[in-house]
Amino acid sequence: MTHDAAVLKAGEIASRVLAPSAGQNDKAGRFSTEAVEAIGVSGLLGLMLPVEVGGSGLGPRTMAAVIATLAEADASVAMVYLMHILGAATIAAARPGAAHAVAAILQEIGAGRHLSTLAFSEAGSRSHFWAPTSRALRSGNGVRISAKKSWVTSAGHAHSYVVSSLAPEGQGPTDSTLYLLPAKTRGLSVAGPWDGMGLRANASSPITLDDCEVPSDFQLTDDGAGFPAMLNVVLPLFNLGTAAVALGICRAAVAGTVSHLKSARFEHLGQSLGESLPTLRAQLAAMQIDSDGLSARIDDLIDHLEKPHETTMLRVLETKAAAGDAAIGVTSAAMRICGGAAFSKQLNVERLFRDAHAGAVMAPTGDVLREFIGKALLGMPLF
Ligand SMILES: Cc1cc2nc3c(=O)[nH]c(=O)nc-3n(C[C@H](O)[C@H](O)[C@H](O)COP(=O)(O)OP(=O)(O)OC[C@H]3O[C@@H](n4cnc5c(N)ncnc54)[C@H](O)[C@@H]3O)c2cc1C
């Protein structure tokens, strides 16, 4: 698959499967199994996996374009897809000792039949996902894990979970290891419903691991090497992907606002809202400027990821922080411009406004990113 073919497929799925049901799924808090099936059939689940396991071997540029396209129609599905891409990337980066055991799972992903996700955040350390409070215990040739994972996108729908836990002999708070737990692992259960303010259709429920047995074959990183994998494999793609979700939301907010300004009318003046009020046109223009600014920022981050240099990690941190602010700003403007029609939920901008807030809450949160950037600029240690 080429870059253009992947983006075309995403666009086709967005208009045929996602757009018609995004509003209803949001209202009902319903996970779209049809969307995951369509994405699987299209070959996009294996987008970044090597060709040898049936993937397309494409890079962050295509990932961001596909995610922004999906998010423009339904940000919940785009986030499900992003968390899968991250799970798949972490599985594909497995240490040599696990490579043979996970090969079958990678092939299932490449064939579009396996959805994965990340289960990092824990009730004990909240948004500080880099410091799990659970600890894996040695058992036979593997480990046993008990943990309260506080939010897991696609909970109950994913076929596997990439799980973090402190290494059995880890000394410090970031000495974690990553493991792969198939959904059918005994002791793994969804621990509650998902009824979020935004991204309501992505099943981000808590998960409980109750003495789950994990054979050494499914230990993805060396003991204590979970943290570098989080930083090097997951963080750059996660920050890029959430920025792409934010971009899709911004684009949809601009389109929804344009449509309202053209169709809603002051009948007593014989004009549409857009024709009548320069103040609304100016606010719409600001939304467009901010959306295009985010798009340029995403392109810049992609350039950095394709050709890393000393400012790359700074750009990784900045882009998610800026994207969260942009999406909240653009959708807030859309709410204001569209007035009562948005407030009374007649327009999709209300869903976009709620979805936009998830990016700032998802870890690393906007606050944490700004804290890291400030520390980095002052030459202070980040952790
Ligand atoms: C829709 C959705 C999907 C999610 N999916 C997943 C998933 O698939 N896998 C997963 O592992 N997790 C997932 N999460 C969890 C997410 O990544 C965060 O861990 C979680 O939202 C943070 O929860 P909290 O507000 O309780 O964090 P808290 O740590 O209680 O944060 C509270 C506030 O304190 C601020 N804060 C915290 N630490 C600092 C600091 N050092 N400096 C400055 N400010 C700080 C935060 O920014 C926030 O404003 C998901 C969350 C959401 C909303």
Coordinates of C-alpha atoms and ligand atoms in Angstrom, one line a residue:
M1 CA 0.0 0.0 0.0
T2 CA 1.2 3.5 -0.8
H3 CA 0.7 6.7 1.3
D4 CA -1.9 8.0 -1.1
A5 CA -3.8 4.6 -1.2
A6 CA -3.9 4.5 2.6
V7 CA -5.2 8.0 2.9
L8 CA -7.8 7.3 0.2
K9 CA -9.0 4.2 2.1
A10 CA -9.2 6.1 5.3
G11 CA -11.4 8.7 3.5
E12 CA -13.6 6.1 2.1
I13 CA -14.2 4.4 5.5
A14 CA -14.7 7.8 7.1
S15 CA -17.5 8.8 4.8
R16 CA -19.1 5.4 4.4
V17 CA -18.8 3.9 7.9
L18 CA -17.8 6.6 10.5
A19 CA -19.7 9.8 9.5
P20 CA -23.2 8.3 9.3
S21 CA -23.0 6.8 12.9
A22 CA -20.6 9.1 14.8
G23 CA -23.4 11.2 16.4
Q24 CA -25.4 8.1 17.5
N25 CA -22.4 6.2 18.8
D26 CA -21.4 9.3 20.8
K27 CA -24.8 9.6 22.3
A28 CA -25.0 6.0 23.2
G29 CA -21.3 5.7 24.2
R30 CA -21.2 2.8 21.8
F31 CA -17.9 1.3 20.5
S32 CA -18.0 1.0 16.7
T33 CA -17.1 -2.6 15.9
E34 CA -18.1 -1.9 12.2
A35 CA -15.4 0.8 12.1
V36 CA -12.7 -1.6 13.4
E37 CA -13.9 -4.3 10.9
A38 CA -13.8 -1.8 8.0
I39 CA -10.3 -0.6 9.0
G40 CA -9.2 -4.3 9.3
V41 CA -10.5 -5.2 5.9
S42 CA -8.9 -2.2 4.3
G43 CA -5.4 -3.3 5.5
L44 CA -4.9 -0.2 7.7
L45 CA -4.4 -2.1 11.0
G46 CA -1.0 -3.2 9.8
L47 CA -0.1 0.3 8.4
M48 CA 3.3 0.6 10.0
L49 CA 4.2 -3.1 10.4
P50 CA 7.0 -4.6 8.3
V51 CA 6.0 -6.1 5.0
E52 CA 7.3 -9.5 6.1
V53 CA 4.4 -9.9 8.6
G54 CA 1.8 -8.6 6.1
G55 CA 2.1 -4.9 7.1
S56 CA 2.5 -1.9 4.7
G57 CA 5.8 -0.6 6.2
L58 CA 4.6 3.0 6.1
G59 CA 5.8 5.7 8.4
P60 CA 4.6 8.5 10.6
R61 CA 3.6 10.8 7.7
T62 CA 0.9 8.3 6.5
M63 CA -0.1 7.5 10.1
A64 CA -0.8 11.1 10.8
A65 CA -2.8 11.7 7.6
V66 CA -4.9 8.5 8.1
I67 CA -5.6 9.5 11.7
A68 CA -6.6 13.1 10.8
T69 CA -8.9 11.8 8.1
L70 CA -10.6 9.3 10.5
A71 CA -10.8 12.0 13.2
E72 CA -12.6 14.5 10.9
A73 CA -15.5 12.0 10.8
D74 CA -15.2 10.4 14.3
A75 CA -12.5 11.2 16.8
S76 CA -13.4 8.2 19.0
V77 CA -12.6 5.8 16.2
A78 CA -9.4 7.7 15.3
M79 CA -8.2 7.3 18.9
V80 CA -9.0 3.6 18.9
Y81 CA -6.9 3.3 15.8
L82 CA -4.1 5.4 17.2
M83 CA -3.9 3.2 20.4
H84 CA -3.8 0.1 18.2
I85 CA -1.0 1.5 16.1
L86 CA 1.0 2.1 19.3
G87 CA 0.2 -1.4 20.6
A88 CA 1.3 -2.9 17.3
A89 CA 4.5 -0.8 17.2
T90 CA 5.4 -1.9 20.7
I91 CA 4.8 -5.6 19.8
A92 CA 6.8 -5.2 16.6
A93 CA 9.7 -3.8 18.7
A94 CA 9.7 -6.9 21.0
R95 CA 13.0 -8.1 22.4
P96 CA 14.5 -11.1 20.5
G97 CA 13.3 -13.5 23.2
A98 CA 9.7 -12.7 22.5
A99 CA 10.0 -12.2 18.7
H100 CA 9.1 -15.8 17.8
A101 CA 6.0 -15.9 20.1
V102 CA 4.6 -12.5 19.0
A103 CA 5.1 -13.2 15.2
A104 CA 1.7 -14.9 15.0
I105 CA 0.0 -11.9 16.5
L106 CA 1.8 -9.5 14.2
Q107 CA 0.6 -11.6 11.3
E108 CA -3.0 -11.4 12.6
I109 CA -2.6 -7.6 12.8
G110 CA -1.2 -7.6 9.2
A111 CA -4.2 -9.6 8.1
G112 CA -6.5 -7.1 9.7
R113 CA -7.9 -9.5 12.3
H114 CA -6.3 -8.3 15.5
L115 CA -6.9 -5.0 17.4
S116 CA -4.4 -4.1 20.1
T117 CA -4.1 -1.2 22.6
L118 CA -2.0 0.1 25.5
A119 CA -2.8 -0.4 29.2
F120 CA -0.3 1.9 31.0
S121 CA -2.2 4.3 33.3
E122 CA -2.8 3.0 36.8
A123 CA -5.1 4.1 39.5
G124 CA -2.1 4.6 41.9
S125 CA 0.0 6.8 39.7
R126 CA -2.8 8.4 37.7
S127 CA -1.5 10.4 34.7
H128 CA 2.2 9.5 35.6
F129 CA 2.1 6.5 33.3
W130 CA 5.9 6.2 33.4
A131 CA 5.7 5.1 37.1
P132 CA 3.4 2.1 37.4
T133 CA 2.6 1.2 41.0
S134 CA 1.9 -2.5 40.2
R135 CA 4.9 -4.9 40.3
A136 CA 5.3 -8.1 38.3
L137 CA 6.2 -11.1 40.4
R138 CA 8.4 -14.0 39.2
S139 CA 6.5 -17.2 38.5
G140 CA 8.0 -20.2 36.8
N141 CA 9.6 -18.9 33.6
G142 CA 7.4 -15.9 33.5
V143 CA 5.6 -13.4 35.8
R144 CA 2.3 -12.9 37.5
I145 CA 0.7 -9.4 37.4
S146 CA -2.0 -7.8 39.5
A147 CA -2.9 -4.2 38.6
K148 CA -5.6 -1.6 38.4
K149 CA -5.3 -0.1 34.9
S150 CA -7.4 3.0 35.2
W151 CA -8.3 3.8 31.5
V152 CA -7.8 1.6 28.5
T153 CA -9.0 2.6 25.1
S154 CA -10.9 -0.3 23.4
A155 CA -11.3 -2.1 26.7
G156 CA -13.2 -5.3 26.2
H157 CA -12.9 -5.0 22.4
A158 CA -9.1 -5.3 21.9
H159 CA -7.7 -8.7 21.2
S160 CA -4.5 -7.9 23.2
Y161 CA -3.2 -5.4 25.7
V162 CA 0.3 -4.0 26.0
V163 CA 0.7 -3.8 29.8
S164 CA 3.3 -2.0 31.9
S165 CA 4.3 -3.1 35.4
L166 CA 7.4 -2.5 37.6
A167 CA 10.0 -5.1 36.9
P168 CA 10.3 -7.8 39.6
E169 CA 13.7 -6.6 40.7
G170 CA 13.3 -3.0 39.6
Q171 CA 14.7 -0.5 42.1
G172 CA 13.3 2.9 40.9
P173 CA 9.8 4.1 40.1
T174 CA 10.4 4.0 36.3
D175 CA 12.0 0.5 36.2
S176 CA 9.1 -1.0 34.4
T177 CA 8.7 -3.9 31.9
L178 CA 6.2 -4.2 29.1
Y179 CA 4.2 -7.4 28.6
L180 CA 1.7 -8.6 26.0
L181 CA -1.6 -9.9 27.5
P182 CA -4.1 -11.6 25.1
A183 CA -7.6 -10.5 25.9
K184 CA -8.5 -14.0 27.0
T185 CA -5.8 -14.1 29.7
R186 CA -7.3 -15.5 32.9
G187 CA -7.8 -12.7 35.5
L188 CA -8.0 -9.9 33.0
S189 CA -11.4 -8.2 33.1
V190 CA -13.1 -4.9 32.3
A191 CA -13.8 -3.2 35.6
G192 CA -16.5 -0.7 34.8
P193 CA -18.4 1.2 32.2
W194 CA -17.0 4.1 30.1
D195 CA -19.2 7.2 30.3
G196 CA -16.7 10.0 29.4
M197 CA -17.5 13.6 28.5
G198 CA -15.8 13.2 25.2
L199 CA -14.5 10.4 23.0
R200 CA -17.6 8.6 24.3
A201 CA -17.5 5.9 21.7
N202 CA -14.0 4.6 22.4
A203 CA -14.6 2.3 25.4
S204 CA -11.9 3.7 27.6
S205 CA -12.9 1.7 30.7
P206 CA -10.7 0.6 33.6
I207 CA -9.2 -2.9 33.4
T208 CA -8.3 -5.1 36.4
L209 CA -5.5 -7.7 36.2
D210 CA -6.0 -10.2 38.9
D211 CA -2.9 -12.4 39.3
C212 CA -2.5 -12.7 35.5
E213 CA 0.1 -15.2 34.3
V214 CA 2.4 -14.0 31.6
P215 CA 4.9 -16.4 30.1
S216 CA 8.4 -15.1 29.3
D217 CA 7.6 -15.4 25.6
F218 CA 5.2 -12.5 26.0
Q219 CA 7.6 -10.2 27.9
L220 CA 8.1 -7.5 25.2
T221 CA 11.0 -5.6 26.7
D222 CA 14.0 -6.6 28.8
D223 CA 13.5 -6.3 32.6
G224 CA 13.3 -2.6 33.5
A225 CA 13.4 -1.6 29.8
G226 CA 9.8 -0.6 29.6
F227 CA 10.5 3.1 30.3
P228 CA 12.9 3.6 27.3
A229 CA 10.4 1.7 25.1
M230 CA 7.6 4.2 26.3
L231 CA 9.9 7.1 25.5
N232 CA 11.3 5.9 22.2
V233 CA 8.7 3.7 20.6
V234 CA 5.4 5.0 22.0
L235 CA 5.8 8.7 23.0
P236 CA 6.7 10.2 19.6
L237 CA 3.9 8.4 17.7
F238 CA 1.4 9.0 20.5
N239 CA 2.1 12.7 20.5
L240 CA 2.0 12.9 16.7
G241 CA -1.2 10.8 16.6
T242 CA -3.1 12.8 19.3
A243 CA -2.1 16.0 17.4
A244 CA -3.5 14.4 14.2
V245 CA -6.7 13.6 16.1
A246 CA -6.8 17.3 17.2
L247 CA -6.3 18.4 13.6
G248 CA -9.2 16.2 12.3
I249 CA -11.4 17.7 15.1
C250 CA -10.3 21.3 14.1
R251 CA -11.0 20.6 10.4
A252 CA -14.5 19.2 11.2
A253 CA -15.2 22.2 13.4
V254 CA -14.3 24.6 10.6
A255 CA -16.5 22.7 8.1
G256 CA -19.4 22.5 10.6
T257 CA -19.2 26.2 11.3
V258 CA -19.0 27.1 7.6
S259 CA -22.0 25.0 6.9
H260 CA -24.0 26.7 9.8
L261 CA -23.0 30.2 8.7
K262 CA -24.1 29.5 5.2
S263 CA -27.4 27.8 6.0
A264 CA -28.8 29.6 9.1
R265 CA -30.6 32.8 8.1
F266 CA -31.8 36.1 9.5
E267 CA -35.0 36.0 7.5
H268 CA -36.0 39.6 8.5
L269 CA -32.7 40.7 6.9
G270 CA -32.7 38.4 3.9
Q271 CA -29.2 37.2 4.7
S272 CA -27.4 34.1 6.1
L273 CA -25.5 34.5 9.4
G274 CA -22.2 34.5 7.5
E275 CA -23.4 37.3 5.1
S276 CA -24.7 39.3 7.9
L277 CA -22.1 39.4 10.6
P278 CA -18.4 40.3 10.0
T279 CA -17.6 39.4 13.6
L280 CA -18.5 35.8 12.9
R281 CA -16.5 35.8 9.7
A282 CA -13.5 37.1 11.7
Q283 CA -13.8 34.3 14.3
L284 CA -14.2 31.7 11.5
A285 CA -11.0 33.1 9.9
A286 CA -9.2 32.7 13.3
M287 CA -10.3 29.0 13.5
Q288 CA -8.9 28.4 10.0
I289 CA -5.6 30.1 10.9
D290 CA -5.2 28.0 14.0
S291 CA -6.1 24.8 12.2
D292 CA -3.6 25.4 9.4
G293 CA -1.0 26.4 12.1
L294 CA -1.5 23.0 13.7
S295 CA -1.2 21.3 10.4
A296 CA 2.1 23.0 9.7
R297 CA 3.3 22.1 13.2
I298 CA 2.4 18.4 12.6
D299 CA 4.3 18.5 9.2
D300 CA 7.3 19.9 11.1
L301 CA 7.2 17.1 13.7
I302 CA 6.9 14.5 10.9
D303 CA 10.1 16.0 9.3
H304 CA 11.8 15.7 12.7
L305 CA 10.7 12.1 13.1
E306 CA 11.9 11.2 9.6
K307 CA 15.3 12.9 10.1
P308 CA 15.8 13.1 13.9
H309 CA 18.1 15.8 15.3
E310 CA 18.7 17.4 18.7
T311 CA 15.4 19.4 18.8
T312 CA 13.3 16.4 17.9
M313 CA 12.2 15.4 21.5
L314 CA 11.4 19.1 22.2
R315 CA 9.1 19.1 19.1
V316 CA 7.5 15.8 20.3
L317 CA 6.6 17.4 23.6
E318 CA 5.5 20.8 22.1
T319 CA 3.3 19.4 19.4
K320 CA 0.9 17.5 21.6
A321 CA 0.7 20.4 24.1
A322 CA 0.0 22.9 21.2
A323 CA -2.5 20.6 19.5
G324 CA -4.6 20.2 22.7
D325 CA -4.8 23.9 23.1
A326 CA -5.6 24.5 19.4
A327 CA -8.4 21.9 19.4
I328 CA -10.0 23.4 22.5
G329 CA -9.6 26.9 21.2
V330 CA -11.0 26.1 17.7
T331 CA -14.0 24.1 19.0
S332 CA -14.7 26.7 21.7
A333 CA -14.9 29.3 18.9
A334 CA -17.2 27.0 16.9
M335 CA -19.5 26.8 19.9
R336 CA -19.6 30.5 20.3
I337 CA -20.1 31.2 16.6
C338 CA -22.8 28.6 16.2
G339 CA -24.6 29.9 19.3
G340 CA -27.8 28.3 20.4
A341 CA -27.8 25.7 17.6
A342 CA -24.5 24.3 19.0
F343 CA -25.5 24.7 22.6
S344 CA -28.7 22.7 22.1
K345 CA -26.8 19.9 20.3
Q346 CA -28.3 20.4 16.9
L347 CA -24.8 20.5 15.3
N348 CA -21.8 18.2 15.5
V349 CA -19.6 21.0 16.8
E350 CA -20.9 20.2 20.3
R351 CA -19.4 16.6 20.1
L352 CA -16.2 18.0 18.6
F353 CA -15.9 20.5 21.6
R354 CA -16.2 17.6 24.1
D355 CA -13.9 15.3 22.1
A356 CA -11.3 18.1 21.9
H357 CA -10.8 18.1 25.6
A358 CA -9.6 14.5 25.8
G359 CA -6.3 15.3 24.2
A360 CA -5.4 17.6 27.1
V361 CA -6.3 15.0 29.7
M362 CA -4.6 12.0 28.0
A363 CA -1.1 11.5 29.4
P364 CA 1.3 13.1 29.0
T365 CA -1.2 15.8 29.7
G366 CA -0.7 19.4 28.4
D367 CA 0.3 20.5 31.9
V368 CA 2.9 17.8 32.2
L369 CA 4.3 18.5 28.7
R370 CA 4.7 22.2 29.6
E371 CA 6.4 21.2 32.8
F372 CA 8.8 19.0 30.9
I373 CA 9.5 21.6 28.2
G374 CA 10.2 24.2 30.9
K375 CA 12.6 21.8 32.8
A376 CA 14.3 20.9 29.5
L377 CA 14.9 24.6 28.7
L378 CA 16.4 25.1 32.1
G379 CA 18.6 22.0 31.8
M380 CA 16.8 20.3 34.7
P381 CA 16.2 16.5 34.8
L382 CA 12.7 15.6 33.6
F383 CA 12.0 12.6 35.9
Ligands
LIG1 C1 -10.5 9.1 26.5 C2 -9.3 8.6 27.2 C3 -8.7 7.5 26.8 C4 -7.6 7.0 27.5 N1 -7.0 5.9 27.0 C5 -5.9 5.3 27.7 C6 -5.2 4.1 27.2 O1 -5.6 3.6 26.2 N2 -4.2 3.7 27.9 C7 -3.7 4.3 29.0 O2 -2.7 3.8 29.6 N3 -4.3 5.4 29.5 C8 -5.4 6.0 28.9 N4 -6.0 7.1 29.3 C9 -5.5 7.7 30.6 C10 -4.8 9.0 30.4 O3 -3.6 8.8 29.6 C11 -4.4 9.6 31.7 O4 -3.6 8.8 32.5 C12 -5.5 10.0 32.6 O5 -6.5 10.6 31.8 C13 -5.1 11.0 33.6 O6 -6.0 11.0 34.6 P1 -6.1 12.0 35.9 O7 -6.7 13.3 35.4 O8 -6.7 11.2 37.0 O9 -4.6 12.3 36.2 P2 -4.0 13.2 37.4 O10 -2.6 12.8 37.5 O11 -4.9 13.1 38.6 O12 -4.0 14.7 36.8 C14 -4.8 15.8 37.4 C15 -4.3 17.1 36.9 O13 -3.0 17.3 37.4 C16 -2.2 17.7 36.3 N5 -0.8 17.2 36.6 C17 -0.5 15.9 36.9 N6 0.9 15.8 37.1 C18 1.4 17.0 36.8 C19 2.7 17.5 36.8 N7 3.8 16.8 37.0 N8 2.9 18.9 36.4 C20 1.8 19.6 36.2 N9 0.5 19.2 36.2 C21 0.3 17.9 36.5 C22 -2.8 17.1 35.1 O14 -2.4 17.8 33.9 C23 -4.3 17.2 35.4 O15 -4.7 18.5 35.0 C24 -7.1 7.6 28.7 C25 -7.7 8.8 29.1 C26 -8.8 9.3 28.4 C27 -9.5 10.6 28.9

